[in-house]
GROMACS .gro file of C-alpha atoms in nm:
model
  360
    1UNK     CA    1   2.015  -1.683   3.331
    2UNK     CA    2   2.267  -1.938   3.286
    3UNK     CA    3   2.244  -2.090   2.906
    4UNK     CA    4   2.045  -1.787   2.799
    5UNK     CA    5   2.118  -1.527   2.588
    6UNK     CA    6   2.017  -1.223   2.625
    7UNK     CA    7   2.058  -0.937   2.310
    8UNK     CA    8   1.982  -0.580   2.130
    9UNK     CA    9   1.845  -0.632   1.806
   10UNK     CA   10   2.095  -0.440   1.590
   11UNK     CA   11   1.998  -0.583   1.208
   12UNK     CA   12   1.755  -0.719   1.008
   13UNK     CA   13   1.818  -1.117   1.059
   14UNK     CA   14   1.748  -1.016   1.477
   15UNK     CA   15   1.434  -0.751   1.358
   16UNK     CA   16   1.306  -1.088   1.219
   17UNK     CA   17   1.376  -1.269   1.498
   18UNK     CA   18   1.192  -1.045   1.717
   19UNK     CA   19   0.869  -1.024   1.484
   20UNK     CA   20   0.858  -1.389   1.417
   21UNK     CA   21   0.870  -1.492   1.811
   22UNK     CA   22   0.489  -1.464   1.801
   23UNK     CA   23   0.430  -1.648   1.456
   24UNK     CA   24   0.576  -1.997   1.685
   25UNK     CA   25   0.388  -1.885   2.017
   26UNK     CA   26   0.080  -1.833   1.873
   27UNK     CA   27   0.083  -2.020   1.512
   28UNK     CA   28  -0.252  -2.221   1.658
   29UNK     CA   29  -0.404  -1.914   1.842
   30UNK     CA   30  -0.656  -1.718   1.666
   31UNK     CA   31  -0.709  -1.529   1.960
   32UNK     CA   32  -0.363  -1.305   1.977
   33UNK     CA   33  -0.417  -1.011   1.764
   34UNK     CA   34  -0.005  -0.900   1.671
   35UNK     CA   35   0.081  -0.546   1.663
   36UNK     CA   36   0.154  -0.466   1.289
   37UNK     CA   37   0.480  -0.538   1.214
   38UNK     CA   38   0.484  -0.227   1.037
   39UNK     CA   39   0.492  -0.060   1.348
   40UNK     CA   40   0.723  -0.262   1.492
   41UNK     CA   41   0.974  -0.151   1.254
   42UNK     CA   42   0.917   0.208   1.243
   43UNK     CA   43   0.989   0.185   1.653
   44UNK     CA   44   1.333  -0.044   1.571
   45UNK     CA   45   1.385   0.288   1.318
   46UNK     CA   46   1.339   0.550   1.509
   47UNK     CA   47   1.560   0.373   1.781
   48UNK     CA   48   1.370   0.180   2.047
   49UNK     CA   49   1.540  -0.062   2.188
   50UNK     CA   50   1.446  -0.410   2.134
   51UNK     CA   51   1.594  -0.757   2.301
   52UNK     CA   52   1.565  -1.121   2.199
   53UNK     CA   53   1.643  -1.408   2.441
   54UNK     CA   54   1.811  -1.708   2.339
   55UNK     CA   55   1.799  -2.088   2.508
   56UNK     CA   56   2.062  -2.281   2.526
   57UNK     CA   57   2.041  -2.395   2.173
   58UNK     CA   58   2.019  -2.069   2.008
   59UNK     CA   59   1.642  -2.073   1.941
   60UNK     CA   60   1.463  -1.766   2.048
   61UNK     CA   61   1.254  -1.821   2.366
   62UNK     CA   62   1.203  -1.482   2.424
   63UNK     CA   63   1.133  -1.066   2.332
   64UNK     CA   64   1.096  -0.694   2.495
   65UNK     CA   65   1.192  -0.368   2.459
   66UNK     CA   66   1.364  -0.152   2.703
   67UNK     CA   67   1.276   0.192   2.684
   68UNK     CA   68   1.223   0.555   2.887
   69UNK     CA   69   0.957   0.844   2.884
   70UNK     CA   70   1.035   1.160   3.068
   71UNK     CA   71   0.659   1.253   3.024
   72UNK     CA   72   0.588   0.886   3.216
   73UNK     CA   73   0.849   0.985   3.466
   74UNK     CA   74   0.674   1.309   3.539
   75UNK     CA   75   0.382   1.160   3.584
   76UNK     CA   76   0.461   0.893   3.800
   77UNK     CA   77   0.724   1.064   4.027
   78UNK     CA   78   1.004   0.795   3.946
   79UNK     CA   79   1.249   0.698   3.713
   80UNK     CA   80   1.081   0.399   3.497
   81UNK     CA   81   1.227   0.165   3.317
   82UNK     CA   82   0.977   0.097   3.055
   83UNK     CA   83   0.970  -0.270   2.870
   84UNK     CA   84   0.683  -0.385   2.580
   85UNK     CA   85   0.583  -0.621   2.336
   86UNK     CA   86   0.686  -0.884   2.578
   87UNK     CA   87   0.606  -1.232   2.470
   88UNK     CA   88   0.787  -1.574   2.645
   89UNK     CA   89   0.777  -1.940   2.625
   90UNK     CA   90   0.680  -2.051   2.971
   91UNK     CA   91   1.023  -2.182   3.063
   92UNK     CA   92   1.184  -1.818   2.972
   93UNK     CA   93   0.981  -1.676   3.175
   94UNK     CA   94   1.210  -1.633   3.468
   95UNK     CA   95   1.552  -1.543   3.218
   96UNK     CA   96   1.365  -1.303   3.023
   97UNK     CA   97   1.261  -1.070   3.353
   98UNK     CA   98   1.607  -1.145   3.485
   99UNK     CA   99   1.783  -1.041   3.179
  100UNK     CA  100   1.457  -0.702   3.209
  101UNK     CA  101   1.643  -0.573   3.530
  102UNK     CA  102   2.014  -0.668   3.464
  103UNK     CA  103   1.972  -0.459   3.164
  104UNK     CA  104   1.778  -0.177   3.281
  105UNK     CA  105   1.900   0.167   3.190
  106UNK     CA  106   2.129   0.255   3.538
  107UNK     CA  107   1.949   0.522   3.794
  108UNK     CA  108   1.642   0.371   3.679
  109UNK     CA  109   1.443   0.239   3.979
  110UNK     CA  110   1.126   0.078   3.899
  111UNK     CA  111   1.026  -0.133   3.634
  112UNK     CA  112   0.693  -0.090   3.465
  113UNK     CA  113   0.527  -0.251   3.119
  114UNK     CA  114   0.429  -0.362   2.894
  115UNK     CA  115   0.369  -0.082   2.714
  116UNK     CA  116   0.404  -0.011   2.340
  117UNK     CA  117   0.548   0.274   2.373
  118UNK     CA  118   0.345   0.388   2.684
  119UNK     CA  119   0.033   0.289   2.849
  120UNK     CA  120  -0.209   0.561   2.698
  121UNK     CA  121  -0.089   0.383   2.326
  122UNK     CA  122  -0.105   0.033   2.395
  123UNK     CA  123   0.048  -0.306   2.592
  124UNK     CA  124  -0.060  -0.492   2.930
  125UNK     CA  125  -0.186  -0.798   2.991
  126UNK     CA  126  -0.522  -0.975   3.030
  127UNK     CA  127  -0.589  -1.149   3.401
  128UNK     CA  128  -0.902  -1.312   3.280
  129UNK     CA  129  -1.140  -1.369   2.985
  130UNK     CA  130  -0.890  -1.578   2.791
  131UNK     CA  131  -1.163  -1.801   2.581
  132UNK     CA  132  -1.260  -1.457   2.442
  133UNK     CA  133  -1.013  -1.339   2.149
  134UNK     CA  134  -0.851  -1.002   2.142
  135UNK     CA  135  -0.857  -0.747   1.888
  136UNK     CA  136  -0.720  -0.406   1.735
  137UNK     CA  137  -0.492  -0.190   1.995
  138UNK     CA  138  -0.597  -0.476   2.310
  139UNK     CA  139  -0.371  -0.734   2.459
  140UNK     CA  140  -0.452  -1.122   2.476
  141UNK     CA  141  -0.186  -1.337   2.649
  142UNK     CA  142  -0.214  -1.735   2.810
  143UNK     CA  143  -0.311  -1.783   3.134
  144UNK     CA  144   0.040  -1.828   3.230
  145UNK     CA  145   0.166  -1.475   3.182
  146UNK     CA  146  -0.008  -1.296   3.498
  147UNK     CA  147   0.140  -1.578   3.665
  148UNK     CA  148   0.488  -1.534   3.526
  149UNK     CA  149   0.496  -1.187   3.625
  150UNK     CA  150   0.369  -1.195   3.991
  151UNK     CA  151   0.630  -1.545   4.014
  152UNK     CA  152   0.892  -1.309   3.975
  153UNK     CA  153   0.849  -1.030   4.185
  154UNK     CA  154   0.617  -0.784   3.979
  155UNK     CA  155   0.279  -0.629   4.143
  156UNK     CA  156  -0.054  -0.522   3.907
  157UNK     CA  157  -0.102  -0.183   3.817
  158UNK     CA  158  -0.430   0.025   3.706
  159UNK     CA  159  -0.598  -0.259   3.675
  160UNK     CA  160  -0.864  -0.242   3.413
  161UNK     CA  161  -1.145  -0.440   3.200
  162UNK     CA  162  -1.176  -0.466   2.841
  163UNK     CA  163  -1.579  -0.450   2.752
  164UNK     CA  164  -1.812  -0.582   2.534
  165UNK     CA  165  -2.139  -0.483   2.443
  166UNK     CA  166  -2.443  -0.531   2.174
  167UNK     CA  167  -2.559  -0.382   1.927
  168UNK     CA  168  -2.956  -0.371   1.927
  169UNK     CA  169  -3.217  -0.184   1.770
  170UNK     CA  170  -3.218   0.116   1.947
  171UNK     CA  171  -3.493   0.166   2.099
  172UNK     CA  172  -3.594   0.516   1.955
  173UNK     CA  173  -3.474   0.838   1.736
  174UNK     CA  174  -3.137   0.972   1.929
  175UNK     CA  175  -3.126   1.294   2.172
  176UNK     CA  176  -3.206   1.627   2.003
  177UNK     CA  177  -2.938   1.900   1.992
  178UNK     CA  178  -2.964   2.254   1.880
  179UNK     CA  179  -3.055   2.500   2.151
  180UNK     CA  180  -3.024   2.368   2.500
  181UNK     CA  181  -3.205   2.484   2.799
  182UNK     CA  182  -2.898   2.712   2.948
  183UNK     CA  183  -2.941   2.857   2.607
  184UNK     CA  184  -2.589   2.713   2.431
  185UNK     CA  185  -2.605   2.534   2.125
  186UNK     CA  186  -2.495   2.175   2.071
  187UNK     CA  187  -2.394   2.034   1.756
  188UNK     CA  188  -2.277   1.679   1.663
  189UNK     CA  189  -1.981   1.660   1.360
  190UNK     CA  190  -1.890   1.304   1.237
  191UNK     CA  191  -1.553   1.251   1.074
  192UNK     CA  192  -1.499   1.356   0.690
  193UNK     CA  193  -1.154   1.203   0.548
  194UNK     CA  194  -1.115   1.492   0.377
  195UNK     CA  195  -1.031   1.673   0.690
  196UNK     CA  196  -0.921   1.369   0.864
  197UNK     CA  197  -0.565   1.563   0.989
  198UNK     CA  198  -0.745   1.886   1.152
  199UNK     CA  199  -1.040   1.656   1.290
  200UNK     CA  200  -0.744   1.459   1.440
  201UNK     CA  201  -0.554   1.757   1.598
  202UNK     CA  202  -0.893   1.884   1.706
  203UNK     CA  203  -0.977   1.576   1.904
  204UNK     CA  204  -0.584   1.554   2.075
  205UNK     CA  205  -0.668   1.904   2.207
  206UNK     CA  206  -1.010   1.716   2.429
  207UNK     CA  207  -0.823   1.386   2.450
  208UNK     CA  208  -0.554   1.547   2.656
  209UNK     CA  209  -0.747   1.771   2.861
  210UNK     CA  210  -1.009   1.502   2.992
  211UNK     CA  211  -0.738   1.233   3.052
  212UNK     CA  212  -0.499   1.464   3.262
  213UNK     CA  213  -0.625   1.381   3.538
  214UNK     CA  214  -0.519   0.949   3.464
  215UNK     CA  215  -0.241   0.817   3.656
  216UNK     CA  216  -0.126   0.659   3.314
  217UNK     CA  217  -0.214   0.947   3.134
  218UNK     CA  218   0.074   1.150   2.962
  219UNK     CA  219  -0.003   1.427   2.676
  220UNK     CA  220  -0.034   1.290   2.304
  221UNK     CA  221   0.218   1.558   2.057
  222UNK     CA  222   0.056   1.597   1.723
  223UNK     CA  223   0.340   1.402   1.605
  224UNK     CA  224   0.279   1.093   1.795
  225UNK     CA  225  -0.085   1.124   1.688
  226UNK     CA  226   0.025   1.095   1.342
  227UNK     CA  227   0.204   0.806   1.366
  228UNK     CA  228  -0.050   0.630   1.594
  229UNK     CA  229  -0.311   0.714   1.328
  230UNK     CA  230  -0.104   0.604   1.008
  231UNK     CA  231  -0.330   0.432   0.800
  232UNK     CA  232  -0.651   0.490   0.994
  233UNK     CA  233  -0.770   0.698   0.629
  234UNK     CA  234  -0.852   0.375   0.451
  235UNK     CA  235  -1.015   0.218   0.784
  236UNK     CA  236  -1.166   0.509   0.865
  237UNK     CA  237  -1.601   0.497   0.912
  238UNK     CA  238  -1.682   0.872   0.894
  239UNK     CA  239  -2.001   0.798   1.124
  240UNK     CA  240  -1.830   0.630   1.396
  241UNK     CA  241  -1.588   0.970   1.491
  242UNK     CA  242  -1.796   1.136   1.673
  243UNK     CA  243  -1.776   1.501   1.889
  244UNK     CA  244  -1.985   1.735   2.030
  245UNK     CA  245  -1.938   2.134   1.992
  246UNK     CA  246  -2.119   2.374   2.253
  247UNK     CA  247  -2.134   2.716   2.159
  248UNK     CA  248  -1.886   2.605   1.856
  249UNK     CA  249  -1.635   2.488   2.132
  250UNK     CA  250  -1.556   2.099   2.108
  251UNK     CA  251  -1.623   1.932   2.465
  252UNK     CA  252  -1.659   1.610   2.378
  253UNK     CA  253  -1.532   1.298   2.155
  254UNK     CA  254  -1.563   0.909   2.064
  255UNK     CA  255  -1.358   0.730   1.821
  256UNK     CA  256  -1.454   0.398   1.690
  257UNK     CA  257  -1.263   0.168   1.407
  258UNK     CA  258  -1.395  -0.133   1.209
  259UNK     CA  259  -1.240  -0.455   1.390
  260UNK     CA  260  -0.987  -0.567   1.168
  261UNK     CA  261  -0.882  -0.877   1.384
  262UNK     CA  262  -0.919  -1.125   1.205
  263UNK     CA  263  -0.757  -0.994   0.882
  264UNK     CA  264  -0.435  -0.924   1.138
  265UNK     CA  265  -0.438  -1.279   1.251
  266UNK     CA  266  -0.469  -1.409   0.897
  267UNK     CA  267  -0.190  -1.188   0.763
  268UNK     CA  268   0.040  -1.222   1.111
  269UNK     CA  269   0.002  -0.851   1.152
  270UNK     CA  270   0.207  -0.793   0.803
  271UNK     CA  271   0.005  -0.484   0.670
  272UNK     CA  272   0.268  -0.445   0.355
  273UNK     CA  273   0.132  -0.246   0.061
  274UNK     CA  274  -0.011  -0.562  -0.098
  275UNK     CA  275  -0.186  -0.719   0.207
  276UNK     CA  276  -0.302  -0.287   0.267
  277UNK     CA  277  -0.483  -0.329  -0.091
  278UNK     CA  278  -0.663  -0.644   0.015
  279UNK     CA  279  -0.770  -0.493   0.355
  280UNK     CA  280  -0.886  -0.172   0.155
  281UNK     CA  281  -1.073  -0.454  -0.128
  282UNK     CA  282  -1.265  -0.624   0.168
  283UNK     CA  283  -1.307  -0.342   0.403
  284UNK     CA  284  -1.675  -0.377   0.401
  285UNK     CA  285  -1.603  -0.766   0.550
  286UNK     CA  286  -1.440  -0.624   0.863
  287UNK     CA  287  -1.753  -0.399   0.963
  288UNK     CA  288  -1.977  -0.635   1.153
  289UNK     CA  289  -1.759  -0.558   1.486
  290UNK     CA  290  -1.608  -0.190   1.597
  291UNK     CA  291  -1.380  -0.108   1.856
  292UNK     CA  292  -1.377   0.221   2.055
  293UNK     CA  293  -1.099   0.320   2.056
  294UNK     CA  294  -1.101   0.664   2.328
  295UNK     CA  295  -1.391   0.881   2.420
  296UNK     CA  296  -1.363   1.181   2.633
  297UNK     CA  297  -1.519   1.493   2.779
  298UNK     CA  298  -1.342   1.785   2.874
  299UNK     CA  299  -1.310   1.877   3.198
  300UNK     CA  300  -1.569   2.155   3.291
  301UNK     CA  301  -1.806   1.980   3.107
  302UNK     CA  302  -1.813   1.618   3.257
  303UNK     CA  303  -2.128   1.513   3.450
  304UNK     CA  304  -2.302   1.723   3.214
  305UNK     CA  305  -2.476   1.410   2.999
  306UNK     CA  306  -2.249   1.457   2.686
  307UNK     CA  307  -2.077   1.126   2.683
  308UNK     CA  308  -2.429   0.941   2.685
  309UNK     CA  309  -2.585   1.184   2.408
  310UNK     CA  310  -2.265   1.126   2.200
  311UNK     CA  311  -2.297   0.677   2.292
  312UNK     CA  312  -2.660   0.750   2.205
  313UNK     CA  313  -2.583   0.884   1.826
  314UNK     CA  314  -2.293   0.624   1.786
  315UNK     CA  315  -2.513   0.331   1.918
  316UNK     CA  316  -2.782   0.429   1.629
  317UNK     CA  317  -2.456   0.479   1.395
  318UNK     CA  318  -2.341   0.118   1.445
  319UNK     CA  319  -2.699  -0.020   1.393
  320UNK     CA  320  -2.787   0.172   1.073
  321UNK     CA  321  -2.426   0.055   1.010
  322UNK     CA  322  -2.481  -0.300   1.060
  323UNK     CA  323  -2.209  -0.369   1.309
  324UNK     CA  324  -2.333  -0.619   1.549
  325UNK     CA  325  -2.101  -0.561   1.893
  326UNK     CA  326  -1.867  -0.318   1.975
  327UNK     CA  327  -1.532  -0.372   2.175
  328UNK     CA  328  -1.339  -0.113   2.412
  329UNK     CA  329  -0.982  -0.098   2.478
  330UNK     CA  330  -0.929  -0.130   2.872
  331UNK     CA  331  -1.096   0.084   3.109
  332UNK     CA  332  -0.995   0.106   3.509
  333UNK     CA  333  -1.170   0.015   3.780
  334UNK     CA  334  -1.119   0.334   3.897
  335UNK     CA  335  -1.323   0.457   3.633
  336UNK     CA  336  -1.730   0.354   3.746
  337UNK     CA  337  -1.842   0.607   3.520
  338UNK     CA  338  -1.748   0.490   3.202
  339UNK     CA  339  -1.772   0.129   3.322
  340UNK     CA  340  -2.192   0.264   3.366
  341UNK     CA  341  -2.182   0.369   2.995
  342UNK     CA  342  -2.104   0.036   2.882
  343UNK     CA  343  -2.352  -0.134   3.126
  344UNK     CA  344  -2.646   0.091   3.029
  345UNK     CA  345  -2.563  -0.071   2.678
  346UNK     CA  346  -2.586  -0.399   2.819
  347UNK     CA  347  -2.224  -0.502   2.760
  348UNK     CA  348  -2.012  -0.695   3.021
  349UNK     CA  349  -1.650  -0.698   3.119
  350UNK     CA  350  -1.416  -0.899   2.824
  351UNK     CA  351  -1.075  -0.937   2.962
  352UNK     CA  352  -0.944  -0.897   3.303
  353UNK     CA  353  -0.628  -0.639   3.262
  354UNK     CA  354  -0.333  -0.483   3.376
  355UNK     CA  355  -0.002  -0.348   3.359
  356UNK     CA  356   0.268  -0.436   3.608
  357UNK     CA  357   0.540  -0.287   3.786
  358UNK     CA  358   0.843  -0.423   3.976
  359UNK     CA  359   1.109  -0.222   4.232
  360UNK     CA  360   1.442  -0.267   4.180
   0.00000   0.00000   0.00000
């Protein structure tokens, strides 16, 4: 790493450093969608580590964080080193992951990322699909950062596919519910902001139980849920949170958010109390495009035909709506089923992606 320098972000002038990397990487690029930098800073306050890298000159080339999960850990039966919100100039590429595993935390014995903070939350990077853009909670990276990684010694992990998919007229009235043949009775609730916080918790309950069976998977707390949700109020459309009851027991879930992309790109993810005012203004702007965000069925009811009643309802939702395509965050290859949903809808793959890991 000779003529590099690699260090923690400890104030504010270095907190800007880190947030303003991707202002110069992508200042022509209206495909990167930046994390809020809101966000960023409540992680820098609540003590995640974060790294810049500096060339030889002093101008910084380079960004990460180094981090740890014991829940990750569990899951994945070894001692991660967790790094996100990685973004490099193509000639830091090799400095930055050397400075990544001189740095690691000691005992620590594979690398793994990005993730921001973990994989279930956000991170990774796209393989493929690069003329399409990115959007809310999704990655989108130059063709040279799979290439970067695997150059220096990292392999792909739960490797996945963004998706895309129309919205047409549907093509009649959605499934009836009520009384079922076995007898229970199924009801469909949409959101209600007014009980936006208990609709929340209720859905983290499902959430966890039908991903615990994901390699990436680790459980959401409430608290985490809050703070992944801050500000989804004033986004919110009540008829795109969807779940299903049986018997008054919730078994199954889909959320779904206006795309906001574009107003992130235009604002370089800065979603300060003025620029939140002019989002809320214009809201109805940002609702030709939704992204779905997590769907789920808990376990002793998948196979059952819940998940396609529930994309049923949302799919006449987004019409009467107006939204015109809807956008999913990553979904493995190990995952046909869901991958079926979104091709019964006649969407496609969007971006090729993964996550990668590295022994050390």
């Amino acid at each position: 790493m000779t003529g590099h320098r690699f260090e923690r972000v400890t104030g504010r002038r270095g907190l800007r450093d880190f947030l303003t990397l991707t202002d110069r990487l992508y200042a022509d690029e209206p495909r990167y969608v930046p994390t809020p930098r809101q966000q960023i800073r409540r992680w820098w306050r609540d003590g995640v580590p974060m790294y810049v890298l500096h060339d030889a000159d002093g101008v910084v080339v380079g960004r990460t964080t180094l981090h740890t999960d014991a829940d990750l850990d569990a899951k994945l039966g070894r001692r991660c080193q967790l790094f996100g919100l990685t973004e490099f100039t193509a000639p830091a590429a090799r400095p930055l992951f050397d400075a990544i595993t001189a740095h690691a935390t000691p005992g620590r014995d594979l690398l793994f990322g990005p993730v921001a903070l973990l994989p279930n939350q956000a991170g990774g990077v796209i393989t493929a699909g690069y003329a399409d853009r990115g959007f809310v909670d999704s990655a989108w990276n130059p063709p040279h950062y799979p290439d970067a990684y695997e150059e220096n010694g990292f392999t792909r992990r739960f490797v996945s596919d963004t998706w895309i998919c129309p919205v047409p007229p549907p093509a009649g009235p959605p499934p009836a519910l009520g009384v079922q043949p076995d007898g229970a009775r199924l009801e469909l609730h949409r959101g209600d902001i007014r009980r936006l916080d208990a609709q929340l918790d209720l859905l983290r309950g499902m959430l966890n139980d039908s991903f615990a069976q994901l390699g990436y998977y680790t459980p959401i707390s409430a608290a985490q849920l809050r703070r992944q949700t801050d500000g989804l109020a004033y986004l919110l459309d009540e008829s795109l949170l969807l779940y299903l009851t049986r018997d008054g027991r919730p078994v199954a879930f889909v959320l779904c958010v206006p795309d906001i992309s574009d107003f992130l790109v235009a604002v370089r993810g800065d979603l300060n109390p003025v620029n939140q005012l002019r989002l809320l203004a214009t809201r109805r702007r940002y609702r030709r495009e939704a992204v779905l965000i997590v769907k789920g069925v808990v376990p002793q009811f998948q196979g059952c035909g819940y998940q396609r009643l529930l994309s049923a309802h949302l799919h006449h939702n987004l019409h009467d709506g107006g939204y015109t395509a809807l956008r999913s965050t990553y979904v493995g290859r190990d995952n046909p089923a869901s991958a079926a949903q979104y091709r019964r809808l006649g969407g496609r793959p969007l971006h090729g992606y993964t996550f990668y890991a590295k022994e050390r």
